[in-house]
CSV table of C-alpha atoms and ligand atoms in Angstrom, one decimal:
chain,number,residue,atom,x,y,z
F,1,UNK,CA,20.7,14.3,-13.0
F,2,UNK,CA,20.9,12.0,-16.0
F,3,UNK,CA,17.4,11.9,-17.5
F,4,UNK,CA,17.7,8.3,-18.4
F,5,UNK,CA,14.6,6.3,-19.0
F,6,UNK,CA,14.6,2.6,-20.0
F,7,UNK,CA,11.8,0.0,-19.9
F,8,UNK,CA,13.1,-1.2,-16.5
F,9,UNK,CA,12.4,2.1,-14.8
F,10,UNK,CA,9.3,3.2,-16.6
F,11,UNK,CA,5.9,2.4,-15.0
F,12,UNK,CA,2.3,3.4,-15.4
F,13,UNK,CA,1.9,4.3,-11.7
F,14,UNK,CA,4.4,5.0,-9.0
F,15,UNK,CA,3.2,4.7,-5.4
F,16,UNK,CA,5.2,6.4,-2.7
F,17,UNK,CA,4.9,4.4,0.5
F,18,UNK,CA,4.2,0.7,1.1
F,19,UNK,CA,1.8,1.3,4.0
F,20,UNK,CA,-1.9,0.9,4.8
F,21,UNK,CA,-2.8,2.8,1.6
F,22,UNK,CA,0.1,2.1,-0.7
F,23,UNK,CA,0.0,-1.7,-0.6
F,24,UNK,CA,-3.8,-2.1,-1.2
F,25,UNK,CA,-3.4,0.5,-3.9
F,26,UNK,CA,-0.6,-1.5,-5.5
F,27,UNK,CA,-2.9,-4.6,-5.4
F,28,UNK,CA,-5.8,-2.7,-7.0
F,29,UNK,CA,-3.6,-1.1,-9.7
F,30,UNK,CA,-1.7,-4.2,-10.7
F,31,UNK,CA,-4.9,-6.3,-10.7
F,32,UNK,CA,-6.3,-3.7,-13.2
F,33,UNK,CA,-3.3,-4.2,-15.5
F,34,UNK,CA,-1.3,-1.1,-14.5
F,35,UNK,CA,2.5,-1.6,-14.4
F,36,UNK,CA,2.9,-0.5,-10.8
F,37,UNK,CA,5.9,0.4,-8.7
F,38,UNK,CA,5.9,0.9,-4.9
F,39,UNK,CA,8.8,2.6,-3.2
F,40,UNK,CA,9.5,2.5,0.5
F,41,UNK,CA,12.5,3.5,2.5
F,42,UNK,CA,11.9,0.6,5.0
F,43,UNK,CA,13.0,-3.0,4.5
F,44,UNK,CA,9.5,-4.5,4.0
F,45,UNK,CA,5.9,-3.4,3.7
F,46,UNK,CA,3.9,-2.0,6.5
F,47,UNK,CA,6.8,-0.8,8.7
F,48,UNK,CA,5.3,2.8,9.1
F,49,UNK,CA,2.0,3.3,10.9
F,50,UNK,CA,0.3,0.2,9.5
F,51,UNK,CA,2.0,-2.2,11.9
F,52,UNK,CA,1.1,0.1,14.8
F,53,UNK,CA,-2.7,0.1,14.1
F,54,UNK,CA,-4.8,-2.0,16.3
F,55,UNK,CA,-7.0,-3.4,13.5
F,56,UNK,CA,-10.4,-1.7,13.9
F,57,UNK,CA,-12.5,-1.6,10.8
F,58,UNK,CA,-15.7,0.4,10.8
F,59,UNK,CA,-18.0,2.2,8.4
F,60,UNK,CA,-19.5,4.0,11.4
F,61,UNK,CA,-18.2,7.5,10.8
F,62,UNK,CA,-19.7,10.9,10.8
F,63,UNK,CA,-18.9,11.7,7.2
F,64,UNK,CA,-20.4,10.4,4.0
F,65,UNK,CA,-17.0,10.0,2.2
F,66,UNK,CA,-15.5,7.9,4.9
F,67,UNK,CA,-18.6,5.9,5.3
F,68,UNK,CA,-18.7,5.0,1.6
F,69,UNK,CA,-15.0,4.1,1.4
F,70,UNK,CA,-15.1,2.0,4.6
F,71,UNK,CA,-18.3,0.2,3.4
F,72,UNK,CA,-16.3,-1.0,0.4
F,73,UNK,CA,-13.3,-1.8,2.6
F,74,UNK,CA,-15.5,-4.0,4.8
F,75,UNK,CA,-16.7,-5.9,1.8
F,76,UNK,CA,-13.1,-6.5,0.8
F,77,UNK,CA,-11.8,-7.4,4.2
F,78,UNK,CA,-14.7,-9.7,5.0
F,79,UNK,CA,-14.5,-11.7,1.8
F,80,UNK,CA,-10.7,-11.6,1.6
F,81,UNK,CA,-10.1,-15.2,2.9
F,82,UNK,CA,-12.7,-16.5,0.5
F,83,UNK,CA,-11.3,-14.7,-2.5
F,84,UNK,CA,-7.6,-15.2,-1.9
F,85,UNK,CA,-7.3,-18.1,0.6
F,86,UNK,CA,-5.3,-15.9,3.0
F,87,UNK,CA,-6.4,-15.6,6.7
F,88,UNK,CA,-6.2,-12.0,7.9
F,89,UNK,CA,-8.0,-12.8,11.2
F,90,UNK,CA,-11.1,-10.9,10.2
F,91,UNK,CA,-13.9,-10.9,12.8
F,92,UNK,CA,-17.3,-9.2,12.3
F,93,UNK,CA,-17.7,-8.3,15.9
F,94,UNK,CA,-19.3,-4.9,15.4
F,95,UNK,CA,-18.6,-1.5,17.0
F,96,UNK,CA,-20.2,-0.2,20.1
F,97,UNK,CA,-20.0,3.5,21.0
F,98,UNK,CA,-20.9,3.8,24.7
F,99,UNK,CA,-22.5,6.8,26.4
F,100,UNK,CA,-22.0,7.5,30.1
F,101,UNK,CA,-22.8,11.3,29.7
F,102,UNK,CA,-25.7,13.1,28.1
F,103,UNK,CA,-23.4,15.0,25.8
F,104,UNK,CA,-22.0,11.8,24.2
F,105,UNK,CA,-25.5,10.3,24.2
F,106,UNK,CA,-26.8,13.3,22.3
F,107,UNK,CA,-24.0,13.5,19.7
F,108,UNK,CA,-24.2,9.7,19.0
F,109,UNK,CA,-28.0,9.9,18.6
F,110,UNK,CA,-27.7,13.0,16.4
F,111,UNK,CA,-25.4,11.1,14.1
F,112,UNK,CA,-27.7,8.1,13.8
F,113,UNK,CA,-30.0,9.8,11.2
F,114,UNK,CA,-27.2,10.4,8.7
F,115,UNK,CA,-25.6,7.0,9.4
F,116,UNK,CA,-28.9,5.2,8.7
F,117,UNK,CA,-29.6,7.4,5.6
F,118,UNK,CA,-26.3,6.3,4.2
F,119,UNK,CA,-27.2,2.7,4.7
F,120,UNK,CA,-25.4,1.8,7.9
F,121,UNK,CA,-26.8,-1.0,10.0
F,122,UNK,CA,-26.6,0.8,13.3
F,123,UNK,CA,-29.0,1.4,16.2
F,124,UNK,CA,-29.3,3.1,19.6
F,125,UNK,CA,-29.6,0.6,22.5
F,126,UNK,CA,-30.6,1.7,26.0
F,127,UNK,CA,-28.7,0.5,29.1
F,128,UNK,CA,-30.3,-2.9,29.4
F,129,UNK,CA,-30.3,-3.7,25.7
F,130,UNK,CA,-26.6,-2.7,25.5
F,131,UNK,CA,-25.7,-4.9,28.5
F,132,UNK,CA,-27.2,-7.8,26.6
F,133,UNK,CA,-24.8,-7.2,23.7
F,134,UNK,CA,-21.8,-6.5,26.0
F,135,UNK,CA,-22.6,-7.9,29.4
F,136,UNK,CA,-19.2,-7.1,30.9
F,137,UNK,CA,-19.6,-3.3,30.4
F,138,UNK,CA,-19.6,-1.3,33.7
F,139,UNK,CA,-23.4,-0.6,34.2
F,140,UNK,CA,-22.8,2.3,36.6
F,141,UNK,CA,-23.9,5.5,34.8
F,142,UNK,CA,-24.3,3.7,31.5
F,143,UNK,CA,-27.0,5.5,29.4
F,144,UNK,CA,-26.8,3.2,26.4
F,145,UNK,CA,-24.9,3.3,23.2
F,146,UNK,CA,-24.9,2.5,19.5
F,147,UNK,CA,-24.1,-0.9,18.1
F,148,UNK,CA,-23.2,-1.5,14.4
F,149,UNK,CA,-22.9,-5.3,14.0
F,150,UNK,CA,-21.4,-5.2,10.5
F,151,UNK,CA,-18.1,-3.5,11.5
F,152,UNK,CA,-15.2,-5.6,12.6
F,153,UNK,CA,-11.5,-6.0,13.0
F,154,UNK,CA,-8.6,-7.8,11.4
F,155,UNK,CA,-4.8,-8.1,11.9
F,156,UNK,CA,-3.1,-5.1,10.2
F,157,UNK,CA,0.1,-7.2,10.0
F,158,UNK,CA,-1.5,-10.2,8.3
F,159,UNK,CA,-3.7,-8.1,6.1
F,160,UNK,CA,-0.9,-5.9,4.7
F,161,UNK,CA,1.3,-9.0,4.1
F,162,UNK,CA,-1.5,-10.6,2.2
F,163,UNK,CA,-2.2,-7.5,0.1
F,164,UNK,CA,1.5,-7.4,-0.6
F,165,UNK,CA,1.8,-11.0,-1.7
F,166,UNK,CA,-1.4,-10.8,-3.8
F,167,UNK,CA,-0.1,-7.6,-5.5
F,168,UNK,CA,3.2,-9.4,-6.3
F,169,UNK,CA,1.2,-12.2,-8.0
F,170,UNK,CA,-0.5,-9.5,-10.1
F,171,UNK,CA,2.9,-8.2,-11.2
F,172,UNK,CA,3.5,-5.2,-8.9
F,173,UNK,CA,7.1,-4.2,-8.3
F,174,UNK,CA,8.5,-3.1,-4.9
F,175,UNK,CA,11.7,-1.2,-4.2
F,176,UNK,CA,12.6,-1.3,-0.5
F,177,UNK,CA,15.4,0.5,1.3
F,178,UNK,CA,15.0,3.4,-1.1
F,179,UNK,CA,14.1,6.8,0.2
F,180,UNK,CA,12.3,9.3,-2.2
F,181,UNK,CA,14.5,12.4,-2.2
F,182,UNK,CA,13.3,14.3,-5.3
F,183,UNK,CA,10.5,14.5,-7.8
F,184,UNK,CA,11.4,14.6,-11.4
F,185,UNK,CA,9.6,17.3,-13.3
F,186,UNK,CA,9.0,18.5,-16.8
F,187,UNK,CA,7.8,22.1,-16.3
F,188,UNK,CA,5.2,21.8,-13.5
F,189,UNK,CA,4.4,18.2,-14.4
F,190,UNK,CA,5.6,15.4,-12.1
F,191,UNK,CA,7.1,12.7,-14.4
F,192,UNK,CA,8.9,10.5,-11.9
F,193,UNK,CA,10.9,10.3,-8.7
F,194,UNK,CA,14.5,10.1,-7.7
F,195,UNK,CA,15.3,7.9,-4.7
F,196,UNK,CA,18.5,7.4,-2.7
F,197,UNK,CA,19.7,4.9,-5.3
F,198,UNK,CA,17.6,5.1,-8.5
F,199,UNK,CA,15.2,7.1,-10.6
F,200,UNK,CA,11.8,6.0,-11.9
F,201,UNK,CA,9.3,7.4,-14.3
F,202,UNK,CA,5.5,7.3,-14.6
F,203,UNK,CA,2.8,9.6,-15.8
F,204,UNK,CA,1.1,9.2,-12.4
F,205,UNK,CA,2.7,9.4,-9.0
F,206,UNK,CA,0.6,8.7,-5.9
F,207,UNK,CA,1.8,10.1,-2.6
F,208,UNK,CA,0.8,7.7,0.2
F,209,UNK,CA,3.7,8.4,2.6
F,210,UNK,CA,1.6,8.8,5.8
F,211,UNK,CA,3.2,10.9,8.5
F,212,UNK,CA,6.1,12.2,6.3
F,213,UNK,CA,3.9,13.4,3.5
F,214,UNK,CA,4.4,17.1,4.4
F,215,UNK,CA,8.1,16.6,4.2
F,216,UNK,CA,7.8,15.1,0.7
F,217,UNK,CA,5.5,17.9,-0.4
F,218,UNK,CA,8.2,20.5,0.3
F,219,UNK,CA,10.3,18.8,-2.4
F,220,UNK,CA,8.0,20.4,-4.9
F,221,UNK,CA,7.0,23.5,-3.0
F,222,UNK,CA,3.7,22.0,-1.9
F,223,UNK,CA,2.3,22.5,1.6
F,224,UNK,CA,0.5,19.3,2.4
F,225,UNK,CA,-1.2,19.7,5.7
F,226,UNK,CA,-0.4,16.4,7.3
F,227,UNK,CA,0.9,16.6,10.9
F,228,UNK,CA,2.1,13.4,12.7
F,229,UNK,CA,0.4,13.0,16.0
F,230,UNK,CA,1.6,10.1,18.3
F,231,UNK,CA,-0.7,7.6,19.9
F,232,UNK,CA,0.1,4.6,22.1
F,233,UNK,CA,-1.5,1.2,22.3
F,234,UNK,CA,-1.1,-1.9,24.3
F,235,UNK,CA,-1.9,-5.6,24.1
F,236,UNK,CA,-2.6,-8.0,27.0
F,237,UNK,CA,-2.0,-11.7,27.4
F,238,UNK,CA,-4.6,-13.8,25.6
F,239,UNK,CA,-7.7,-15.1,27.4
F,240,UNK,CA,-10.7,-17.1,26.2
F,241,UNK,CA,-12.9,-15.1,23.9
F,242,UNK,CA,-15.7,-13.3,25.6
F,243,UNK,CA,-16.0,-9.9,23.9
F,244,UNK,CA,-17.2,-9.3,20.3
F,245,UNK,CA,-17.4,-5.6,19.5
F,246,UNK,CA,-14.8,-2.9,19.6
F,247,UNK,CA,-15.8,-0.6,22.5
F,248,UNK,CA,-15.3,3.1,21.9
F,249,UNK,CA,-15.7,5.7,24.6
F,250,UNK,CA,-15.6,9.3,23.2
F,251,UNK,CA,-16.0,10.9,26.6
F,252,UNK,CA,-13.1,13.3,27.3
F,253,UNK,CA,-11.2,13.2,30.6
F,254,UNK,CA,-8.6,15.6,31.9
F,255,UNK,CA,-5.7,13.8,30.0
F,256,UNK,CA,-7.3,11.9,27.2
F,257,UNK,CA,-10.2,12.0,24.7
F,258,UNK,CA,-11.2,8.9,22.8
F,259,UNK,CA,-10.5,5.5,24.2
F,260,UNK,CA,-11.1,2.2,22.4
F,261,UNK,CA,-10.5,-1.5,22.9
F,262,UNK,CA,-11.5,-4.9,21.6
F,263,UNK,CA,-10.6,-8.6,22.0
F,264,UNK,CA,-8.6,-9.8,19.1
F,265,UNK,CA,-9.4,-13.1,17.3
F,266,UNK,CA,-6.5,-14.7,19.2
F,267,UNK,CA,-7.8,-13.7,22.6
F,268,UNK,CA,-5.7,-10.6,23.5
F,269,UNK,CA,-7.3,-7.3,24.6
F,270,UNK,CA,-5.9,-4.5,22.5
F,271,UNK,CA,-6.4,-0.9,23.5
F,272,UNK,CA,-5.5,2.6,22.4
F,273,UNK,CA,-6.1,6.1,23.6
F,274,UNK,CA,-6.1,9.7,22.2
F,275,UNK,CA,-4.0,11.8,24.6
F,276,UNK,CA,-5.1,15.3,25.6
F,277,UNK,CA,-3.5,17.5,24.5
F,278,UNK,CA,-2.3,15.8,21.3
F,279,UNK,CA,1.4,14.9,21.2
F,280,UNK,CA,2.6,16.3,17.9
F,281,UNK,CA,5.8,15.0,16.3
F,282,UNK,CA,7.4,11.9,15.1
F,283,UNK,CA,8.8,10.5,18.4
F,284,UNK,CA,7.6,6.9,18.7
F,285,UNK,CA,9.3,5.9,21.9
F,286,UNK,CA,6.8,4.6,24.4
F,287,UNK,CA,6.0,6.8,27.4
F,288,UNK,CA,5.5,5.8,31.1
F,289,UNK,CA,2.3,8.0,31.2
F,290,UNK,CA,0.4,5.9,28.8
F,291,UNK,CA,-0.3,2.7,30.6
F,292,UNK,CA,-1.6,4.1,33.9
F,293,UNK,CA,-3.9,6.5,32.0
F,294,UNK,CA,-5.2,3.9,29.5
F,295,UNK,CA,-5.5,1.0,31.9
F,296,UNK,CA,-7.6,3.2,34.3
F,297,UNK,CA,-10.0,3.9,31.4
F,298,UNK,CA,-10.1,0.2,30.5
F,299,UNK,CA,-11.0,-0.8,34.0
F,300,UNK,CA,-13.6,1.9,34.4
F,301,UNK,CA,-15.4,0.6,31.4
F,302,UNK,CA,-14.9,-3.1,32.1
F,303,UNK,CA,-13.8,-3.8,35.7
F,304,UNK,CA,-13.7,-7.5,35.0
F,305,UNK,CA,-10.4,-7.1,33.2
F,306,UNK,CA,-8.4,-6.1,36.3
F,307,UNK,CA,-6.5,-9.4,36.5
F,308,UNK,CA,-5.3,-9.2,32.9
F,309,UNK,CA,-1.5,-8.7,32.4
F,310,UNK,CA,-0.3,-6.3,29.7
F,311,UNK,CA,2.3,-7.9,27.4
F,312,UNK,CA,3.5,-4.9,25.4
F,313,UNK,CA,2.9,-1.3,24.6
F,314,UNK,CA,3.9,0.6,21.5
F,315,UNK,CA,3.6,4.1,20.0
F,316,UNK,CA,2.9,5.2,16.4
F,317,UNK,CA,1.7,8.1,14.3
F,318,UNK,CA,-1.7,9.2,13.2
F,319,UNK,CA,-1.1,11.3,10.0
F,320,UNK,CA,-3.5,14.1,11.0
F,321,UNK,CA,-5.1,16.8,8.9
F,322,UNK,CA,-6.6,20.0,10.3
F,323,UNK,CA,-10.2,18.6,10.1
F,324,UNK,CA,-9.6,14.9,10.7
F,325,UNK,CA,-10.5,13.9,7.1
F,326,UNK,CA,-8.0,12.4,4.5
F,327,UNK,CA,-6.5,14.4,1.6
F,328,UNK,CA,-7.3,12.5,-1.6
F,329,UNK,CA,-7.2,13.7,-5.2
F,330,UNK,CA,-5.3,15.4,-8.0
F,331,UNK,CA,-3.1,18.4,-7.2
F,332,UNK,CA,-4.0,21.0,-9.9
F,333,UNK,CA,-0.6,22.9,-9.8
F,334,UNK,CA,1.4,19.6,-10.1
F,335,UNK,CA,-0.1,17.5,-12.9
F,336,UNK,CA,0.8,13.9,-12.6
F,337,UNK,CA,0.6,13.9,-8.8
F,338,UNK,CA,-2.2,12.4,-6.7
F,339,UNK,CA,-2.4,12.7,-2.9
F,340,UNK,CA,-3.7,9.8,-0.9
F,341,UNK,CA,-2.6,10.8,2.6
F,342,UNK,CA,-3.7,12.3,5.9
F,343,UNK,CA,-5.6,9.1,6.9
F,344,UNK,CA,-5.6,10.2,10.6
F,345,UNK,CA,-6.6,7.2,12.8
F,346,UNK,CA,-8.3,5.3,10.1
F,347,UNK,CA,-5.8,4.4,7.3
F,348,UNK,CA,-6.0,0.7,7.8
F,349,UNK,CA,-9.8,0.6,7.4
F,350,UNK,CA,-9.8,3.1,4.5
F,351,UNK,CA,-7.1,1.3,2.5
F,352,UNK,CA,-9.0,-1.3,0.3
F,353,UNK,CA,-11.9,1.1,-0.5
F,354,UNK,CA,-9.6,4.0,-1.2
F,355,UNK,CA,-7.4,1.8,-3.4
F,356,UNK,CA,-10.2,1.0,-5.8
F,357,UNK,CA,-11.2,4.7,-6.0
F,358,UNK,CA,-7.7,5.7,-6.9
F,359,UNK,CA,-7.8,3.2,-9.8
F,360,UNK,CA,-11.0,4.7,-11.1
F,361,UNK,CA,-9.5,8.2,-10.7
F,362,UNK,CA,-6.5,7.2,-12.9
F,363,UNK,CA,-8.3,5.1,-15.5
F,364,UNK,CA,-11.1,7.8,-15.9
F,365,UNK,CA,-14.0,5.6,-14.8
F,366,UNK,CA,-15.1,7.7,-11.8
F,367,UNK,CA,-18.7,7.2,-10.7
F,368,UNK,CA,-21.1,9.8,-9.4
F,369,UNK,CA,-20.5,8.7,-5.8
F,370,UNK,CA,-16.7,8.9,-6.3
F,371,UNK,CA,-17.0,12.5,-7.4
F,372,UNK,CA,-18.8,13.3,-4.2
F,373,UNK,CA,-16.2,11.5,-2.1
F,374,UNK,CA,-13.4,13.4,-4.0
F,375,UNK,CA,-15.1,16.7,-3.4
F,376,UNK,CA,-15.3,16.1,0.3
F,377,UNK,CA,-11.7,14.9,0.6
F,378,UNK,CA,-10.3,17.5,-1.9
F,379,UNK,CA,-6.8,18.5,-0.6
F,380,UNK,CA,-7.6,22.1,-1.4
F,381,UNK,CA,-10.7,22.3,0.8
F,382,UNK,CA,-11.2,25.0,3.5
F,383,UNK,CA,-10.9,22.6,6.5
F,384,UNK,CA,-14.0,24.1,8.2
F,385,UNK,CA,-15.7,20.9,9.4
F,386,UNK,CA,-14.5,18.7,12.1
F,387,UNK,CA,-14.7,14.9,12.3
F,388,UNK,CA,-16.8,13.9,15.3
F,389,UNK,CA,-15.8,10.3,15.5
F,390,UNK,CA,-12.1,10.7,15.1
B,401,LIG,C1,-1.7,3.2,18.0
B,401,LIG,C2,-2.4,3.3,16.7
B,401,LIG,C3,-3.6,2.6,16.5
B,401,LIG,C4,-4.3,2.7,15.3
B,401,LIG,N1,-5.4,2.0,15.1
B,401,LIG,C5,-6.1,2.0,13.9
B,401,LIG,C6,-7.2,1.2,13.7
B,401,LIG,O1,-7.7,0.5,14.6
B,401,LIG,N2,-7.8,1.2,12.5
B,401,LIG,C7,-7.3,2.0,11.5
B,401,LIG,O2,-7.9,2.0,10.4
B,401,LIG,N3,-6.2,2.8,11.7
B,401,LIG,C8,-5.6,2.8,12.9
B,401,LIG,N4,-4.5,3.6,13.1
B,401,LIG,C9,-4.1,4.6,12.0
B,401,LIG,C10,-3.3,3.9,10.9
B,401,LIG,O3,-2.2,3.2,11.4
B,401,LIG,C11,-2.9,5.0,9.9
B,401,LIG,O4,-3.9,5.8,9.5
B,401,LIG,C12,-2.4,4.3,8.6
B,401,LIG,O5,-1.4,3.3,8.9
B,401,LIG,C13,-1.8,5.4,7.7
B,401,LIG,O6,-1.5,4.7,6.5
B,401,LIG,P1,-0.5,5.3,5.4
B,401,LIG,O7,-0.4,4.4,4.3
B,401,LIG,O8,-1.0,6.7,5.1
B,401,LIG,O9,0.9,5.5,6.1
B,401,LIG,P2,1.9,4.3,6.6
B,401,LIG,O10,1.2,3.0,6.8
B,401,LIG,O11,2.7,4.9,7.6
B,401,LIG,O12,2.8,4.1,5.2
B,401,LIG,C14,3.6,5.2,4.7
B,401,LIG,C15,4.9,4.5,4.2
B,401,LIG,O13,5.6,5.5,3.5
B,401,LIG,C16,7.0,5.3,3.7
B,401,LIG,N5,7.7,6.6,3.4
B,401,LIG,C17,7.4,7.8,4.0
B,401,LIG,N6,8.3,8.7,3.4
B,401,LIG,C18,9.0,8.1,2.5
B,401,LIG,C19,10.1,8.5,1.6
B,401,LIG,N7,10.5,9.7,1.6
B,401,LIG,N8,10.6,7.5,0.8
B,401,LIG,C20,10.2,6.2,0.8
B,401,LIG,N9,9.2,5.8,1.7
B,401,LIG,C21,8.7,6.7,2.5
B,401,LIG,C22,7.0,4.9,5.1
B,401,LIG,O14,8.2,4.1,5.3
B,401,LIG,C23,5.8,4.0,5.3
B,401,LIG,O15,6.0,2.6,5.1
B,401,LIG,C24,-3.8,3.5,14.3
B,401,LIG,C25,-2.5,4.2,14.4
B,401,LIG,C26,-1.9,4.1,15.6
B,401,LIG,C27,-0.6,4.8,15.8
């Protein structure tokens, strides 16, 4: 390969992947004055998992790192229209984790202490209190649930498009239709990347390639433990708004684990399920098994919805890690490379908060709380814990 560098292909930061993480990161870096390049093999931003996310945004997690990152993301999403003028259909509807079994009741209540300690506005509500917040919930067997009113939702399509446009205004460069096929190295140091049609150089390369991150790692003999796991979702016809929070049911059934749904700003009910066992791999063709399984769970939780017609289903990938937590940080054996991948089912909500942390990591302004986050999300950790609210 010709090792040819000119001003046109030299950047301060190269971001691999214009998705839920890469585009907010491009905005944060370019806004901070970095000459930023984003590379994606697709034709436009957000064509990977981002456009398949249903738009849930919560700080209600079981882990301090995710809580802190999403608290910041919520600040960004909730003030985005005010600060940029762009409507991303943000609604602060809250999140409601329901309990119909003692086991779920106990795990949700156990988590409350940590969640409150970390500053979350969240409380347990017994059956009658919860029915005041969500009157349409099926009362049969309902033991209560948590409600966190500051969480919300937004459109992943509008949000990413807006981050993209704002990053362009700040000077970010995007190269679409270019697949990254090789890392350019100097000794062990990563100094750039080669794509299907060009080569680019930067002292820092951020790998934010979602479900294909492991494949990219093999190009430099790195085993990045990100495994694509497919999930399906559906959207109904729109109806008058009656439901504010995202409803999450973590009770497992024979063929699924988590189930969650909400009513979008524009009236449609959007729902998603975690199949059991997981369906590993990159196949994103819709299945005939999904809708009967998911709609049954929807109607069990909210019988009132039985007349609603489903307009469309789709399938996408969660970039999963062994413990359900992202991989974020420097890679000691490959100086110049930063991982920002393995976002599992929460990449959209983590994006803006994580983007700002990445800037602080690169410009050397990390705060004490950042160091704790990076320690928890260290790509070299032992993967012993397990995320409870996946
Ligand atoms: C059905 C469903 C519902 C979901 N709901 C939610 C939700 O409510 N809230 C939430 O926060 N998250 C949700 N998620 C998860 C969320 O979509 C992902 O966690 C997130 O999109 C991952 O972001 P990412 O930037 O890591 O990857 P992506 O958004 O997939 O971006 C990676 C990009 O890298 C590009 N790329 C990969 N390899 C290469 C290469 N070699 N060369 C060039 N480009 C490359 C891809 O084209 C892609 O554009 C959901 C996911 C699914 C499937």
